[in-house]
Coordinates of C-alpha atoms (C1' of nucleotides) in Angstrom, one line a residue:
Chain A
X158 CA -28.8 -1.3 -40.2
X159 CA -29.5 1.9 -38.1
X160 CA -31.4 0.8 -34.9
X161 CA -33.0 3.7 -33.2
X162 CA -34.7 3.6 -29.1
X163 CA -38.0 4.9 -29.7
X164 CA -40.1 6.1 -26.5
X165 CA -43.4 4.9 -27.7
X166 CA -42.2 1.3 -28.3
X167 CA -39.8 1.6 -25.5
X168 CA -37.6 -0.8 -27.5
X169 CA -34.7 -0.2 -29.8
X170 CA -36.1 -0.7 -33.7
X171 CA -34.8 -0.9 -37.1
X172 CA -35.0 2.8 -38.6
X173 CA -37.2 2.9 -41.9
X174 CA -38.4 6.4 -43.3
X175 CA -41.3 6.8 -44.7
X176 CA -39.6 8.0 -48.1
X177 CA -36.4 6.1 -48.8
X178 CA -33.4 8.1 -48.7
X179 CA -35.3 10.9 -46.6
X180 CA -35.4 12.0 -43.0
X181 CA -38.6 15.0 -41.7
X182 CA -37.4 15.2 -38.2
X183 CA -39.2 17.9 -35.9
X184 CA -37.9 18.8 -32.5
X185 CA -39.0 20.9 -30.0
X186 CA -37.2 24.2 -29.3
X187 CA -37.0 26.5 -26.4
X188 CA -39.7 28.8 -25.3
X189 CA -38.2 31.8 -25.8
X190 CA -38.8 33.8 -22.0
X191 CA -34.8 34.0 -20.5
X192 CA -31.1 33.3 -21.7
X193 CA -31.1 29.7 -22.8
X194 CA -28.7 27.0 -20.5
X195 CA -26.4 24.3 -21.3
X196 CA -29.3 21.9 -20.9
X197 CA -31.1 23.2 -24.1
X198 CA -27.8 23.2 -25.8
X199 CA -27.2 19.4 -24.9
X200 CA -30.6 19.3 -26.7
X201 CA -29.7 20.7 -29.4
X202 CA -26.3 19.2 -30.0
X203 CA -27.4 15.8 -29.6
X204 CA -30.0 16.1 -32.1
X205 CA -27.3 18.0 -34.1
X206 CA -25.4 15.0 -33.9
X207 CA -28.1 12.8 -35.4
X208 CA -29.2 15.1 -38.3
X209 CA -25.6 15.0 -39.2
X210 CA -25.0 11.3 -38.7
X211 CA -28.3 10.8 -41.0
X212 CA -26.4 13.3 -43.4
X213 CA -23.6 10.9 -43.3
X214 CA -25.4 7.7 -44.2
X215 CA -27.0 10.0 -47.3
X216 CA -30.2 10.6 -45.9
X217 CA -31.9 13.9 -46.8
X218 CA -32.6 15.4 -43.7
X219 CA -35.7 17.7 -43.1
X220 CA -34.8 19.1 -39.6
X221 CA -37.6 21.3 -38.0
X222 CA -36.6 23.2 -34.5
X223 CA -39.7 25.7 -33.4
X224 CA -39.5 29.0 -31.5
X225 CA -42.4 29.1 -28.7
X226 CA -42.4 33.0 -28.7
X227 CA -46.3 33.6 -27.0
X228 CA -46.9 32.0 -23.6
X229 CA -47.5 33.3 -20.0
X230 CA -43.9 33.4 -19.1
X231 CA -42.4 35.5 -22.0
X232 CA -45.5 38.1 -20.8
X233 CA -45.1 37.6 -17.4
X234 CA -41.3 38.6 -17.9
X235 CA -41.7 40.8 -20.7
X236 CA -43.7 43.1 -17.9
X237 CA -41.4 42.4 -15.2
X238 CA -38.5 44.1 -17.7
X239 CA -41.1 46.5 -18.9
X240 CA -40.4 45.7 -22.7
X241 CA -42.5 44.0 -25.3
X242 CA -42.7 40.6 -25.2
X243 CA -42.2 39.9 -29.1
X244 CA -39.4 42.3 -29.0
X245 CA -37.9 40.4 -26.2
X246 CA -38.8 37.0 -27.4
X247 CA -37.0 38.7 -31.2
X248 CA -34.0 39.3 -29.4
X249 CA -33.4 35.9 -27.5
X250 CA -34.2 33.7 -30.4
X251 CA -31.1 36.1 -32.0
X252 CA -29.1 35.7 -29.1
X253 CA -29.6 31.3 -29.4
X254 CA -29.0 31.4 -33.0
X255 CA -26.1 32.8 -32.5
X256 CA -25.1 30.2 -29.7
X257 CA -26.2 27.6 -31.9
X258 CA -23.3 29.0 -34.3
X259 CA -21.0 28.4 -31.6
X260 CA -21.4 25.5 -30.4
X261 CA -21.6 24.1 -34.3
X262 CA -24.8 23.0 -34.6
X263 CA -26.1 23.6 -38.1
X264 CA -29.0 25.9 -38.3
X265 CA -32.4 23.9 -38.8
X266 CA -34.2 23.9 -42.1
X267 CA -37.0 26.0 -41.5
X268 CA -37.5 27.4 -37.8
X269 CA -41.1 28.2 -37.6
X270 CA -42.6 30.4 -34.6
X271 CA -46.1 29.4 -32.6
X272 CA -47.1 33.5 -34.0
X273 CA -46.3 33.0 -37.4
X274 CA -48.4 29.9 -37.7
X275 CA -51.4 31.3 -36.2
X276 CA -54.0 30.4 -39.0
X277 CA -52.6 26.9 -38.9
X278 CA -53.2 26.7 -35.6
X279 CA -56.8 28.2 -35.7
X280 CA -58.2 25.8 -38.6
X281 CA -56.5 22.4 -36.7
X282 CA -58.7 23.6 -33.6
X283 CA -61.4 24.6 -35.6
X284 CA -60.8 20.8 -37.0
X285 CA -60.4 19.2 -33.7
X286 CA -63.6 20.9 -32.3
X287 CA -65.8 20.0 -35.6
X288 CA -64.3 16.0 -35.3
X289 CA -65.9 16.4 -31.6
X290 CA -61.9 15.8 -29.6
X291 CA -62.9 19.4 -28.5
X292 CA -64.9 22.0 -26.8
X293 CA -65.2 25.7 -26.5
X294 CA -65.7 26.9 -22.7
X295 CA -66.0 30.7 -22.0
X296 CA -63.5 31.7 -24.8
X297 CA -61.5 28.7 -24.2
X298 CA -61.0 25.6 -26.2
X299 CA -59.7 22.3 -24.6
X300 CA -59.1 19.2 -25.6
X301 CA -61.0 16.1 -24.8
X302 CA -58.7 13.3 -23.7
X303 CA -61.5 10.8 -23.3
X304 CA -62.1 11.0 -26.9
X305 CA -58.7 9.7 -27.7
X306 CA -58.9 6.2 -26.7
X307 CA -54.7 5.7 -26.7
X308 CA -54.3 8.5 -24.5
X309 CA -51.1 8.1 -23.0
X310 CA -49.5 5.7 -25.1
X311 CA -46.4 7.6 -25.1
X312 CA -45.9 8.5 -21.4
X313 CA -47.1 5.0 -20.1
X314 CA -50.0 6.2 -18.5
X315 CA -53.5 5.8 -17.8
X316 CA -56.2 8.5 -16.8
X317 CA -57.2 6.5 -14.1
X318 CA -53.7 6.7 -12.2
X319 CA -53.1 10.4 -13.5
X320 CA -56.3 11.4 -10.9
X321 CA -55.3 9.1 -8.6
X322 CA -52.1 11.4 -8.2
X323 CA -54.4 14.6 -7.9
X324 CA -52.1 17.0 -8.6
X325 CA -54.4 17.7 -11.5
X326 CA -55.6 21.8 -11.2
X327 CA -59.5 21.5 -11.2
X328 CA -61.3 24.1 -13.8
X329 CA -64.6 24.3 -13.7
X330 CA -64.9 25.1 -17.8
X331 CA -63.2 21.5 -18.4
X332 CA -65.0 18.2 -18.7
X333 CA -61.9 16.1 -17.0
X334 CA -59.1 17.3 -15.1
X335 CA -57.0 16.0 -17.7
X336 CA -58.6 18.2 -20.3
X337 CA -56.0 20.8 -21.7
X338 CA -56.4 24.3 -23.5
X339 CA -56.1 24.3 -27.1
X340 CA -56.6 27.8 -27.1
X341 CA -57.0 30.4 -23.9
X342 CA -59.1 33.7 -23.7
X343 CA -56.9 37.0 -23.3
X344 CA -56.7 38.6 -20.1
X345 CA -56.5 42.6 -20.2
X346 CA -53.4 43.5 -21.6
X347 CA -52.2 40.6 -22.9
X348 CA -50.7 39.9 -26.5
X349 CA -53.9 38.5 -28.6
X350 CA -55.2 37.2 -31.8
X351 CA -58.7 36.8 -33.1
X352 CA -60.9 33.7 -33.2
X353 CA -64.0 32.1 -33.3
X354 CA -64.1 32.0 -29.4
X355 CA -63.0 35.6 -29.2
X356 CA -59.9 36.8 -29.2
X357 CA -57.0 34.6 -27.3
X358 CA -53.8 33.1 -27.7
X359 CA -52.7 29.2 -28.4
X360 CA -51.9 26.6 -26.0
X361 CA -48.7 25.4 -25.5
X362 CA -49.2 22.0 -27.3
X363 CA -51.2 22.8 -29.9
X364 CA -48.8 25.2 -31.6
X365 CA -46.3 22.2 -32.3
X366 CA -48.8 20.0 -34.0
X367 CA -49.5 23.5 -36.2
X368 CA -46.4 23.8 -37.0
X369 CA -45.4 20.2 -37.6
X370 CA -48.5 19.7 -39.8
X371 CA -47.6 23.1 -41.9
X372 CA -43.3 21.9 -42.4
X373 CA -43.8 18.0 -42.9
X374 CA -47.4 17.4 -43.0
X375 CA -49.4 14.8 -41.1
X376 CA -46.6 12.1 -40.7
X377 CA -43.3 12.9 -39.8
X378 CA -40.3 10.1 -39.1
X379 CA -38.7 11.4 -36.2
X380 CA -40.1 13.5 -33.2
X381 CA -37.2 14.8 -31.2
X382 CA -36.6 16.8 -27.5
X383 CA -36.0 16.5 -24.0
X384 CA -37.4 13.6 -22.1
X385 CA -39.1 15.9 -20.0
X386 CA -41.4 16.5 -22.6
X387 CA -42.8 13.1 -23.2
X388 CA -45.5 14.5 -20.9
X389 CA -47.7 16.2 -21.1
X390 CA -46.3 17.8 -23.9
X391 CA -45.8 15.1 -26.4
X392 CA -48.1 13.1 -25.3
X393 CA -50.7 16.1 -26.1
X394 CA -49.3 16.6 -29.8
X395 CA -49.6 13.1 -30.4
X396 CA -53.5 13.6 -29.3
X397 CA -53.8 16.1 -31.2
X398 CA -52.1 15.4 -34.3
X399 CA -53.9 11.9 -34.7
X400 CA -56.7 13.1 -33.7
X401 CA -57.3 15.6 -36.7
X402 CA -55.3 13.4 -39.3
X403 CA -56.7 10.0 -38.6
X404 CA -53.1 8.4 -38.4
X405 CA -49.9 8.3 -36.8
X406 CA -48.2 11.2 -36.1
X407 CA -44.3 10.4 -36.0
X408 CA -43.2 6.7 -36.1
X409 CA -40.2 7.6 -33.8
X410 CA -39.8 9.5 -30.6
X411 CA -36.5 10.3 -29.4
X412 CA -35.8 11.8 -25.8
X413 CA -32.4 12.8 -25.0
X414 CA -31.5 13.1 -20.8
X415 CA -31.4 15.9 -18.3
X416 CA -28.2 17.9 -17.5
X417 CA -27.3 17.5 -14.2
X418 CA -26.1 20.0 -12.1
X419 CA -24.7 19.0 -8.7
X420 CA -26.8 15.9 -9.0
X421 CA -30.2 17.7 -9.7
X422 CA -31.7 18.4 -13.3
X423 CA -30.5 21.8 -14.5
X424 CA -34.0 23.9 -15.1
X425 CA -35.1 27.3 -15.4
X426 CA -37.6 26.7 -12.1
X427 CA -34.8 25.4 -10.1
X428 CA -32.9 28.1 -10.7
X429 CA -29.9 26.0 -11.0
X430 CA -28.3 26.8 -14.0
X431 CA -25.4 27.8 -16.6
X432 CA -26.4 29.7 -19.6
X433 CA -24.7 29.5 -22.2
X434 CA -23.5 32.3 -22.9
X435 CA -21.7 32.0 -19.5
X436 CA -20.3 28.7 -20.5
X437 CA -19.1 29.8 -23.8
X438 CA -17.1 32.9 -22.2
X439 CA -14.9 30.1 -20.4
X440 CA -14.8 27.0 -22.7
X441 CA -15.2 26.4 -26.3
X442 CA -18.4 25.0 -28.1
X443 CA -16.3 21.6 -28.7
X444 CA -16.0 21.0 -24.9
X445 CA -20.1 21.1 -24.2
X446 CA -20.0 18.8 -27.7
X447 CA -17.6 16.7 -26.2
X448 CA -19.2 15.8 -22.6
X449 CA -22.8 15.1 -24.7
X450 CA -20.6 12.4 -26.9
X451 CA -19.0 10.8 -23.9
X452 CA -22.0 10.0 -22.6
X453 CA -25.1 8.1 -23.7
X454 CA -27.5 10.7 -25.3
X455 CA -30.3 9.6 -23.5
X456 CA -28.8 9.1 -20.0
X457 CA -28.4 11.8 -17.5
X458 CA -25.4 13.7 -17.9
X459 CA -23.6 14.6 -15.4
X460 CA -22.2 18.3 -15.8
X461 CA -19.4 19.6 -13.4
X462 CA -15.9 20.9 -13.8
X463 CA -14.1 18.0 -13.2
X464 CA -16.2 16.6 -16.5
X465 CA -15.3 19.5 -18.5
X466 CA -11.5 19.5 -18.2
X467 CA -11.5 15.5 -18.6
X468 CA -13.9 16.6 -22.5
X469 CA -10.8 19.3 -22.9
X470 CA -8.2 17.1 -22.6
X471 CA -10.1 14.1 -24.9
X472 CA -10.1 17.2 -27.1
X473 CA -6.8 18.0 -27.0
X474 CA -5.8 14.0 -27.7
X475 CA -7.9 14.1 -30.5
X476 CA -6.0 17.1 -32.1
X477 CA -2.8 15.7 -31.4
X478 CA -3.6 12.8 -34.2
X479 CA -4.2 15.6 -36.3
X480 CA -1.0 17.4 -36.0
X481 CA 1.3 17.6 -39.0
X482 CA 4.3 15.1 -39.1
X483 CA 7.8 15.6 -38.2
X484 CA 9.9 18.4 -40.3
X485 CA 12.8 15.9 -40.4
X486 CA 10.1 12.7 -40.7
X487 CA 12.3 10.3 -43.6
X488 CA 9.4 8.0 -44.3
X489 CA 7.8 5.3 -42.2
X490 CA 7.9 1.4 -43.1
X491 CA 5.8 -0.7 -45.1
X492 CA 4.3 -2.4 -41.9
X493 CA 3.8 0.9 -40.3
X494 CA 2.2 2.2 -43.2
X495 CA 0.0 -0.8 -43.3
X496 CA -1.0 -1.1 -40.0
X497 CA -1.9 2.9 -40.4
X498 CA -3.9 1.8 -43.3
X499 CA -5.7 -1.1 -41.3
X500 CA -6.4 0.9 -38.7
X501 CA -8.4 3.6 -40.5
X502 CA -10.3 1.3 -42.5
X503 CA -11.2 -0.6 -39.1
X504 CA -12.2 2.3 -37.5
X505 CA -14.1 3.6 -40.0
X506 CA -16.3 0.9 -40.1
X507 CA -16.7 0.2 -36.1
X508 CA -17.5 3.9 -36.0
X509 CA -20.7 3.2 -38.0
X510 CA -21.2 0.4 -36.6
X511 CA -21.2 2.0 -33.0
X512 CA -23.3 4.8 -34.6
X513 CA -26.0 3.0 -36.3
X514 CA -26.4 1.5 -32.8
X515 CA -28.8 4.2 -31.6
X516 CA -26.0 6.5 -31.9
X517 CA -23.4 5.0 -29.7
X518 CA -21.4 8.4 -29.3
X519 CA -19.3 7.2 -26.6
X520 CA -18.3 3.8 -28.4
X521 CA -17.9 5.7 -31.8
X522 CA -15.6 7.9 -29.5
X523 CA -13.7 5.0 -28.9
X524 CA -12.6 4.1 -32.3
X525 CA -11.5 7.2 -32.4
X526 CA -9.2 7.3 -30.1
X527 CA -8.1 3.8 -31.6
X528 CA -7.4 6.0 -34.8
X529 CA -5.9 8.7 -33.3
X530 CA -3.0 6.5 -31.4
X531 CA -2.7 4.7 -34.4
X532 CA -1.7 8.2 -36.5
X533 CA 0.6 9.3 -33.3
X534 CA 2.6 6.0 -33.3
X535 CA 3.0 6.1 -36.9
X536 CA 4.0 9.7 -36.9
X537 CA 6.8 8.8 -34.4
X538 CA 7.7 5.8 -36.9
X539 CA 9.0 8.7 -38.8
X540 CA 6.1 8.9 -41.6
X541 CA 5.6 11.4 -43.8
X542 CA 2.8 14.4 -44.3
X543 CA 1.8 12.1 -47.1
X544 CA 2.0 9.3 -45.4
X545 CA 0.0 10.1 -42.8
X546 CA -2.9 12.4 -44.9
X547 CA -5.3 9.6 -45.5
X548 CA -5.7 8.4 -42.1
X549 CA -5.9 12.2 -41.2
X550 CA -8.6 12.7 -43.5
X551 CA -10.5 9.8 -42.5
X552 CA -10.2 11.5 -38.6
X553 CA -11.3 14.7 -39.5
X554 CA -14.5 13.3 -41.5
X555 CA -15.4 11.2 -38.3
X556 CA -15.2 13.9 -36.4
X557 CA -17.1 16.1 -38.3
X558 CA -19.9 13.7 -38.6
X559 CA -19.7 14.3 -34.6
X560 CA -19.9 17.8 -35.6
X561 CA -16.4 18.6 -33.5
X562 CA -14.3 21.9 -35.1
X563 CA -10.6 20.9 -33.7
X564 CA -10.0 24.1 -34.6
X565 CA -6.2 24.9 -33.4
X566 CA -6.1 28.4 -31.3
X567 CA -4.8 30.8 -33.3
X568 CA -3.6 34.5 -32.8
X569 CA -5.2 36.9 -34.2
X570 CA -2.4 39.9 -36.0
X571 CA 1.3 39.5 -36.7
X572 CA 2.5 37.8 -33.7
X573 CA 3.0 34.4 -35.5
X574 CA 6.3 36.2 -37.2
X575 CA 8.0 37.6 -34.1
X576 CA 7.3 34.0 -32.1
X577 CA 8.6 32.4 -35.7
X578 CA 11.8 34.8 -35.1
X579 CA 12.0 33.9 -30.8
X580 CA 11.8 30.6 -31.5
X581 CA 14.5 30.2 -34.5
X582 CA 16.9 32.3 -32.0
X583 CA 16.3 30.1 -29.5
X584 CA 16.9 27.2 -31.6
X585 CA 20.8 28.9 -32.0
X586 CA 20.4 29.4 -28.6
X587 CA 20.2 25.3 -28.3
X588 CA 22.5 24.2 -30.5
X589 CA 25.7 26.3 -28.5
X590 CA 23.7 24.5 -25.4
X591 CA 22.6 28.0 -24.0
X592 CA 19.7 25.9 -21.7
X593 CA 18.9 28.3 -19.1
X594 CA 18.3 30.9 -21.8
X595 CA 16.5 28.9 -24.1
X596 CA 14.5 27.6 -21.1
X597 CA 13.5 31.6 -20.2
X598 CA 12.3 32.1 -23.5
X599 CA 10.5 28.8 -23.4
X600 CA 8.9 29.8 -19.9
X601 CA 8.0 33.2 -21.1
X602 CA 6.3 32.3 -24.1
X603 CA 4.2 29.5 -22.5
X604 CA 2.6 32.5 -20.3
X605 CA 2.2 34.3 -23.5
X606 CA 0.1 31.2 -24.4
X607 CA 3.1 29.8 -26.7
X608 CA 3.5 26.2 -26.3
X609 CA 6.9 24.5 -27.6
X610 CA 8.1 21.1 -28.3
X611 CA 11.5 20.9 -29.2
X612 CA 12.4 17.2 -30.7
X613 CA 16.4 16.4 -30.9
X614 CA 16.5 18.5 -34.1
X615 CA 13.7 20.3 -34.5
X616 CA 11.2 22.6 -32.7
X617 CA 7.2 23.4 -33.2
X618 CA 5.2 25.7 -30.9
X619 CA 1.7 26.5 -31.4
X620 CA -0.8 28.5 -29.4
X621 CA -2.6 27.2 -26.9
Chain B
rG250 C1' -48.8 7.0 -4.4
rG251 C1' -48.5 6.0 -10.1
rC252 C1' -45.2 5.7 -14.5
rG253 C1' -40.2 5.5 -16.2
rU254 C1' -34.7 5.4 -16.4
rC255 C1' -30.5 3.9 -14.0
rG256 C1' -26.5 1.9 -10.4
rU257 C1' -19.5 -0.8 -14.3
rG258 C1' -12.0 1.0 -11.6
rG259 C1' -10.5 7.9 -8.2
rC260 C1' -13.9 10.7 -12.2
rC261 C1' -16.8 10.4 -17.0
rA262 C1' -18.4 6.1 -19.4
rA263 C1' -19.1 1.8 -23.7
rG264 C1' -20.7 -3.0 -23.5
rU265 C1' -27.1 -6.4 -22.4
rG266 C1' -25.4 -14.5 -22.2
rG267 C1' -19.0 -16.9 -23.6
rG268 C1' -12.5 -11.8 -24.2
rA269 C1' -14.8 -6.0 -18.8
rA270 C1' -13.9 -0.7 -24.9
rG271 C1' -12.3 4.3 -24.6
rG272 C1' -11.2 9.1 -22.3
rC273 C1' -9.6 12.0 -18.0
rA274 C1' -6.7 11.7 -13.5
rA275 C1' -2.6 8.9 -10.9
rG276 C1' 2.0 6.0 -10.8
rG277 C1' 6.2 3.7 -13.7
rG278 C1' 9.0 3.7 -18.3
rU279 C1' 10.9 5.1 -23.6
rC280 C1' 12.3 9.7 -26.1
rU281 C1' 14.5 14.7 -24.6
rG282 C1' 20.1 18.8 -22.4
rC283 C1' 15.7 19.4 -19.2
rA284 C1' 10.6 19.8 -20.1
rA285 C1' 6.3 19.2 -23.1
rA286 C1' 3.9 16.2 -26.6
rA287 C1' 3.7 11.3 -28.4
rC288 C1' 4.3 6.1 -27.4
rC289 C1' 4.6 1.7 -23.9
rC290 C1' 3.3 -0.5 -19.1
rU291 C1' 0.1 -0.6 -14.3
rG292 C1' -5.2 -1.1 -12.0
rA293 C1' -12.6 -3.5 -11.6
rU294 C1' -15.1 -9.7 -6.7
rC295 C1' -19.6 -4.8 -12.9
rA296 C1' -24.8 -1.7 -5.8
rC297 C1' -26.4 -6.1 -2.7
rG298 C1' -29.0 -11.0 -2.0
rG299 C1' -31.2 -15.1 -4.3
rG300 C1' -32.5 -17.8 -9.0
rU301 C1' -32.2 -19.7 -14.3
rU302 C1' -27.9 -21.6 -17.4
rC303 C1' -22.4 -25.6 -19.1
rA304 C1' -21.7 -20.2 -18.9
rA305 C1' -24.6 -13.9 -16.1
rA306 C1' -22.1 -7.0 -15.7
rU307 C1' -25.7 -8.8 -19.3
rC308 C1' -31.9 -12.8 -18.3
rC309 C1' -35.7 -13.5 -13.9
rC310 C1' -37.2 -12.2 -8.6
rG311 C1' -36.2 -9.4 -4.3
rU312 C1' -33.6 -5.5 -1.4
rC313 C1' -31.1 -0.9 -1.1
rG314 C1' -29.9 3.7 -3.5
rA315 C1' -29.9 7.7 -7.3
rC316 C1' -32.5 10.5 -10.9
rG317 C1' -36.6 12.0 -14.1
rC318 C1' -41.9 12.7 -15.2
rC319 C1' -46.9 13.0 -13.0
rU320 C1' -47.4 21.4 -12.6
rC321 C1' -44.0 25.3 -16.8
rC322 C1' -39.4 22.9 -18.3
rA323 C1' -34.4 20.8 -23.6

RNA sequence: GGCGUCGUGGCCAAGUGGGAAGGCAAGGGUCUGCAAAACCCUGAUCACGGGUUCAAAUCCCGUCGACGCCUCCA
C-alpha cells in the first residue's frame, strides 16, 4: 500500500487515484525571469523520483510541469537586459530543459505556458466573475476570498489572523486585503492581451488553475511543488479551481523542502544561490540526485560541500556493486550464491516497502547499500559474471527507479587502446618485479585520470 | 504576533511505543610487492525538563534552539 503525506490533511494517507491504474499529477514549474538554481532542480528531481516510482508500481502517469513565462519580473528584467521578454523567457525555458536532461529527469508530458493558455484563462475568470467569487475593478479582476468559505484550508489559516499580521498591501480597487488579482490592467509598454476589462495580463495564480483545468480537467490526483508555495499560491488555485468546478481540485498536495544554503533557504531574493548550470560544470547530475535521496524529500536539505563529496562517494559505492567480476573469478559456492540470491530478493522487496512509505528515499537507499555489499562480498567469493548478473540487474533497476545514471566516466577518442597497451606492459613490468617502474606508470596515469587495481594476477583500470 | 516543520554519533540522515538502519569521514584489520578497490571490526545517556506506560528517540505537557510561510519564490 503506497501511503503518501498530503499537506491538506497534514497526515500521511493511503494513495487511491481517481482512475485505477492512473496518476494526473500537476506541479508547478519555475517562472521563467533568471538562470534556474539547485533549489528548483531539487524540485524537480524529487517529483522526478515520484513520477518514476509511480512508473514502477505500473501506474500511468500524467505529469504536468508549467512554464510561468508573463509576470512583472521577466518584464522588469527583460528591460533591465534590453531584450524581449518572451524571447528571454524562450531562451531560459531552453536553457532548463536542457538541465533537466542532465540531471535525468524525464521531460514532463505536456509542459504548458501561462501565454499559450490565454483563452483558458480568460473564460475561468470570466466563470469566476459570472459565479459571483469575483470582481472587475478599474481593468482589474480579483478574487473574492470571502466568498470561498474554506479559505485557507491548505495553509492552516484564517482571514482573521492573516490581517492581524498586516503585512497585507492595502488597494483601494479590492474589497479585502486578502483579495488577489485574477487578471491585472497593462501599464504602458507592457506585454498585453485583450479582455473584457481591457487589455491586461493574468495573475500569477490564476494561470495554474487554467492550465491544470485545460491538461487534466477539474480533478487532478496529485498537486506537486515547493512548500513555499502552499501560500498564497496554492492556496489561491485551490480557490479558484473549486470555486468554478464545484469540487475538489486535487486530493493530494505534496510539498517538497527548501535547499539550504549556509543554513538559510536558497532563493532568488536572497541572492544566495547556485545555478545550476554552475553546479553542473563541477559535479555530475547524479551527485544533486544523490543529496535529494539521502535526505527526506520534504525536509530541508542541507546543501554544502562537505554534503556533496559524502553523495559522490555513496555514488561511487554504489558503482562498485556494479563492476564486472574478476577476469580470473572460478565460480563462487552454493551458499554464496544463495545468500546473493536472498539478498536481492530481500532488498527488492524492503526497497518498495521503504518507497511506498511516502517515498522513503533515504531508507530505500539503505537497502541498497545492503545489495551492493552483498554483490562485492560475493564477487570476492570468486563468482562469476553470470553469477553475479541477476543481483546486478536487480541493482541497476532500483536505481533507475531512483532515476540514478551510474554511468562510468569514459574517454572520449582512442585513448582506451594506448592505456590497454601501458597497462599490459606494465603488467610484464610486474611479473619480473620491476615495482618502482610499474609504480611510475601507475602514478602517471592516475594524473591522467587512469585509476588501476592490480589483484595478485590480474589488473583493471578504469577512468575516473 | 499568527500558522507550520524540525532538533538522532564528527557530517548527511532512516526509524514515530518493545532490536538505534544506511552513507560519508576517522581509526584498526584482511587482501596486495606497495597502493587502490573490496570485505571485516570500532563508536549515540536520540536538544533539555517533567509526565503517561510493564516498556518512550517514538505519545502528552513545558523549556530552549533552528528553519520555513504570512510579500515574489521550487
Amino acid at each position: 500500500m503506497l501511503r503518501v503525506y498530503n499537506t491538506l490533511t497534514r497526515k500521511k494517507e493511503e494513495f487511491q487515484p481517481l482512475e485505477p491504474g492512473a496518476v494526473k499529477m500537476y506541479v508547478c514549474g519555475p517562472t521563467v525571469y533568471s538562470d534556474a538554481h539547485v533549489g528548483h532542480a531539487m524540485s524537480a528531481i524529487v517529483f522526478d523520483i515520484i513520477r518514476r516510482y509511480f512508473e514502477y508500481r505500473g501506474y500511468k502517469v500524467q505529469h504536468v510541469m508549467n512554464f510561468t513565462d508573463v509576470d512583472d519580473k521577466i518584464i522588469n528584467r527583460a528591460n533591465v537586459l534590453g531584450v524581449d521578454p518572451f524571447a528571454l523567457g524562450e531562451s531560459l525555458i531552453r536553457d532548463f530543459r536542457l538541465h533537466l536532461d542532465d540531471l535525468h529527469i524525464l521531460p514532463a508530458t505536456a509542459n504548458p505556458r501561462a501565454t499559450q493558455t490565454m483563452k483558458e484563462i480568460l473564460a475561468m475568470i470570466q466563470g469566476l466573475i459570472d459565479k459571483g467569487y469575483a470582481y472587475a475593478a478599474d481593468g482589474d479582476v480579483y478574487f473574492r476570498v470571502t466568498k470561498a468559505a474554506d479559505y485557507g484550508k491548505l495553509s492552516g489559516r484564517k482571514l482573521d489572523d492573516m490581517q492581524a499580521g498586516a503585512r497585507v498591501e492595502v488597494d483601494q480597487h479590492k474589497e479585502h486585503p486578502m483579495d488577489f488579482a485574477l487578471w491585472k490592467a497593462a501599464k504602458p509598454g507592457e506585454p498585453a492581451w485583450d479582455s473584457p476589462w481591457g487589455k491586461g495580463r493574468p495573475g500569477w495564480h490564476i494561470e495554474c488553475s487554467a492550465m491544470n483545468l485545460h491538461e487534466l480537467g477539474e480533478q487532478i490526483d496529485i498537486h506537486g511543488g515547493g512548500n513555499d508555495l502552499v501560500f498564497p499560491h496554492h492556496e489561491n488555485e485551490i480557490a479558484q479551481t473549486e470555486s468554478f468546478t464545484g469540487q475538489q481540485f486535487a486530493r493530494y498536495w505534496l510539498h517538497n523542502g527548501m535547499l539550504q544554503l549556509g543554513g538559510e533557504k536558497m532563493s532568488k531574493s536572497l541572492g544566495n544561490l547556485i545555478t545550476i548550470k554552475d553546479f553542473l560544470a563541477k559535479r555530475d547530475g547524479d551527485v544533486m540526485r544523490m543529496l535529494v535521496l539521502n535526505g527526506s524529500y520534504r525536509a530541508p536539505l542541507t546543501f554544502n560541500d562537505e554534503v556533496l563529496d559524502s553523495a559522490e562517494q555513496g555514488l561511487e559505492r554504489i558503482k562498485s556493486g556494479l563492476r564486472p567480476a574478476a577476469p580470473t573469478a572460478a565460480g563462487a559456492s552454493p551458499e554464496a550464491l544463495s545468500a546473493l540470491s536472498t539478498q536481492a530478493k530481500n532488498t527488492q522487496q524492503a526497497f518498495t516497502e521503504a518507497m511506498d512509505d511516502d517515498f522513503n528515499t533515504a531508507g530505500a537507499l539503505g537497502h541498497i547499500f545492503d545489495l551492493v555489499r552483498a554483490i562485492n562480498t560475493a564477487r570476492d567469493a570468486g563468482a562469476t559474471g553470470e553469477q553475479l548478473q541477476p543481483a546486478q540487474k536487480t541493482l541497476r533497476e532500483l536505481t533507475s527507479v531512483l532515476g540514478l545514471r551510474l554511468a562510468e566516466k569514459t574517454s572520449s577518442g582512442d585513448a582506451d587502446k594506448f592505456v590497454d597497451l601501458l597497462v599490459e606492459v606494465r603488467t610484464e613490468m610486474r611479473k619480473q618485479k620491476l615495482w618502482a617502474l610499474s609504480d611510475v606508470i601507475r602514478d602517471k596515469l592516475a594524473a591522467l585520470g587512469v585509476t588501476i587495481e592490480d589483484s595478485k594476477d590480474s589488473t583493471r583500470w578504469r577512468w575516473g
